Amino acid sequence: MACIKIRICADGLIFAETKGIKGKKCMEYKELIENLTGARILEEEFTEEYGQSEYESEAVEERVREDVQIRGNS
């Protein structure tokens, strides 16, 4: 499951991390994070998920979605 974890420190620093978002797709969430926090992203670090294929993840999500639909129609 995809999520965004946002941590706001007492000194005002804000840290945001995406989880469950593979490949460059996480970059699509930058604007959302800036809008939610009212801050600008100044520095980026990439997790291991960034190097993973987003297409693999989408294929798995599609199979799960199809499985749920099949079970729902039974």
mmCIF file of C-alpha atoms in Angstrom:
data_model
loop_
_atom_site.group_PDB
_atom_site.id
_atom_site.type_symbol
_atom_site.label_atom_id
_atom_site.label_comp_id
_atom_site.label_asym_id
_atom_site.label_seq_id
_atom_site.Cartn_x
_atom_site.Cartn_y
_atom_site.Cartn_z
ATOM 1 C CA MET A 1 0.000 0.000 0.000
ATOM 2 C CA ALA A 2 1.321 3.427 -0.942
ATOM 3 C CA CYS A 3 1.605 6.109 1.739
ATOM 4 C CA ILE A 4 3.390 9.347 2.516
ATOM 5 C CA LYS A 5 4.921 9.738 5.975
ATOM 6 C CA ILE A 6 5.392 13.371 7.063
ATOM 7 C CA ARG A 7 7.311 14.309 10.224
ATOM 8 C CA ILE A 8 7.401 17.886 11.521
ATOM 9 C CA CYS A 9 10.167 18.571 14.048
ATOM 10 C CA ALA A 10 10.091 21.070 16.904
ATOM 11 C CA ASP A 11 12.658 23.232 15.081
ATOM 12 C CA GLY A 12 10.341 23.500 12.049
ATOM 13 C CA LEU A 13 12.158 21.037 9.799
ATOM 14 C CA ILE A 14 9.816 18.833 7.813
ATOM 15 C CA PHE A 15 10.713 15.362 6.603
ATOM 16 C CA ALA A 16 8.536 13.460 4.124
ATOM 17 C CA GLU A 17 9.005 9.915 2.902
ATOM 18 C CA THR A 18 7.018 7.885 0.414
ATOM 19 C CA LYS A 19 6.479 4.183 1.033
ATOM 20 C CA GLY A 20 5.162 1.594 -1.370
ATOM 21 C CA ILE A 21 5.678 3.823 -4.413
ATOM 22 C CA LYS A 22 8.112 2.245 -6.861
ATOM 23 C CA GLY A 23 10.379 3.950 -9.370
ATOM 24 C CA LYS A 24 10.068 7.548 -10.479
ATOM 25 C CA LYS A 25 6.345 7.548 -9.727
ATOM 26 C CA CYS A 26 7.195 8.919 -6.257
ATOM 27 C CA MET A 27 8.262 12.168 -7.934
ATOM 28 C CA GLU A 28 4.592 12.802 -8.798
ATOM 29 C CA TYR A 29 3.936 13.354 -5.075
ATOM 30 C CA LYS A 30 6.408 16.226 -4.609
ATOM 31 C CA GLU A 31 3.832 18.933 -5.303
ATOM 32 C CA LEU A 32 1.295 17.249 -3.012
ATOM 33 C CA ILE A 33 3.828 17.171 -0.163
ATOM 34 C CA GLU A 34 4.678 20.853 -0.709
ATOM 35 C CA ASN A 35 0.978 21.778 -0.710
ATOM 36 C CA LEU A 36 0.246 19.744 2.437
ATOM 37 C CA THR A 37 3.163 21.197 4.391
ATOM 38 C CA GLY A 38 3.236 24.734 2.971
ATOM 39 C CA ALA A 39 6.966 24.237 2.435
ATOM 40 C CA ARG A 40 9.337 23.835 -0.493
ATOM 41 C CA ILE A 41 11.410 20.698 -0.978
ATOM 42 C CA LEU A 42 15.057 21.704 -0.688
ATOM 43 C CA GLU A 43 16.773 18.337 -0.543
ATOM 44 C CA GLU A 44 15.927 14.860 -1.828
ATOM 45 C CA GLU A 45 17.193 11.405 -0.984
ATOM 46 C CA PHE A 46 16.025 8.328 -2.823
ATOM 47 C CA THR A 47 15.076 5.056 -1.145
ATOM 48 C CA GLU A 48 15.679 1.578 -2.485
ATOM 49 C CA GLU A 49 12.136 1.638 -3.910
ATOM 50 C CA TYR A 50 13.171 4.411 -6.298
ATOM 51 C CA GLY A 51 15.402 1.917 -8.112
ATOM 52 C CA GLN A 52 12.643 -0.673 -8.414
ATOM 53 C CA SER A 53 10.404 -0.978 -11.432
ATOM 54 C CA GLU A 54 7.112 0.875 -11.124
ATOM 55 C CA TYR A 55 5.714 -1.379 -13.868
ATOM 56 C CA GLU A 56 6.220 -4.489 -11.726
ATOM 57 C CA SER A 57 4.289 -2.810 -8.954
ATOM 58 C CA GLU A 58 1.472 -1.766 -11.312
ATOM 59 C CA ALA A 59 1.206 -5.325 -12.680
ATOM 60 C CA VAL A 60 0.854 -6.724 -9.155
ATOM 61 C CA GLU A 61 -1.740 -4.077 -8.253
ATOM 62 C CA GLU A 62 -3.719 -4.912 -11.411
ATOM 63 C CA ARG A 63 -3.678 -8.654 -10.614
ATOM 64 C CA VAL A 64 -4.911 -7.934 -7.081
ATOM 65 C CA ARG A 65 -7.636 -5.652 -8.443
ATOM 66 C CA GLU A 66 -8.758 -8.344 -10.908
ATOM 67 C CA ASP A 67 -8.733 -10.976 -8.148
ATOM 68 C CA VAL A 68 -10.905 -8.770 -5.929
ATOM 69 C CA GLN A 69 -13.383 -8.218 -8.780
ATOM 70 C CA ILE A 70 -13.564 -11.946 -9.503
ATOM 71 C CA ARG A 71 -14.178 -12.745 -5.826
ATOM 72 C CA GLY A 72 -16.762 -9.977 -5.607
ATOM 73 C CA ASN A 73 -18.723 -11.445 -8.533
ATOM 74 C CA SER A 74 -18.762 -14.981 -7.094
#
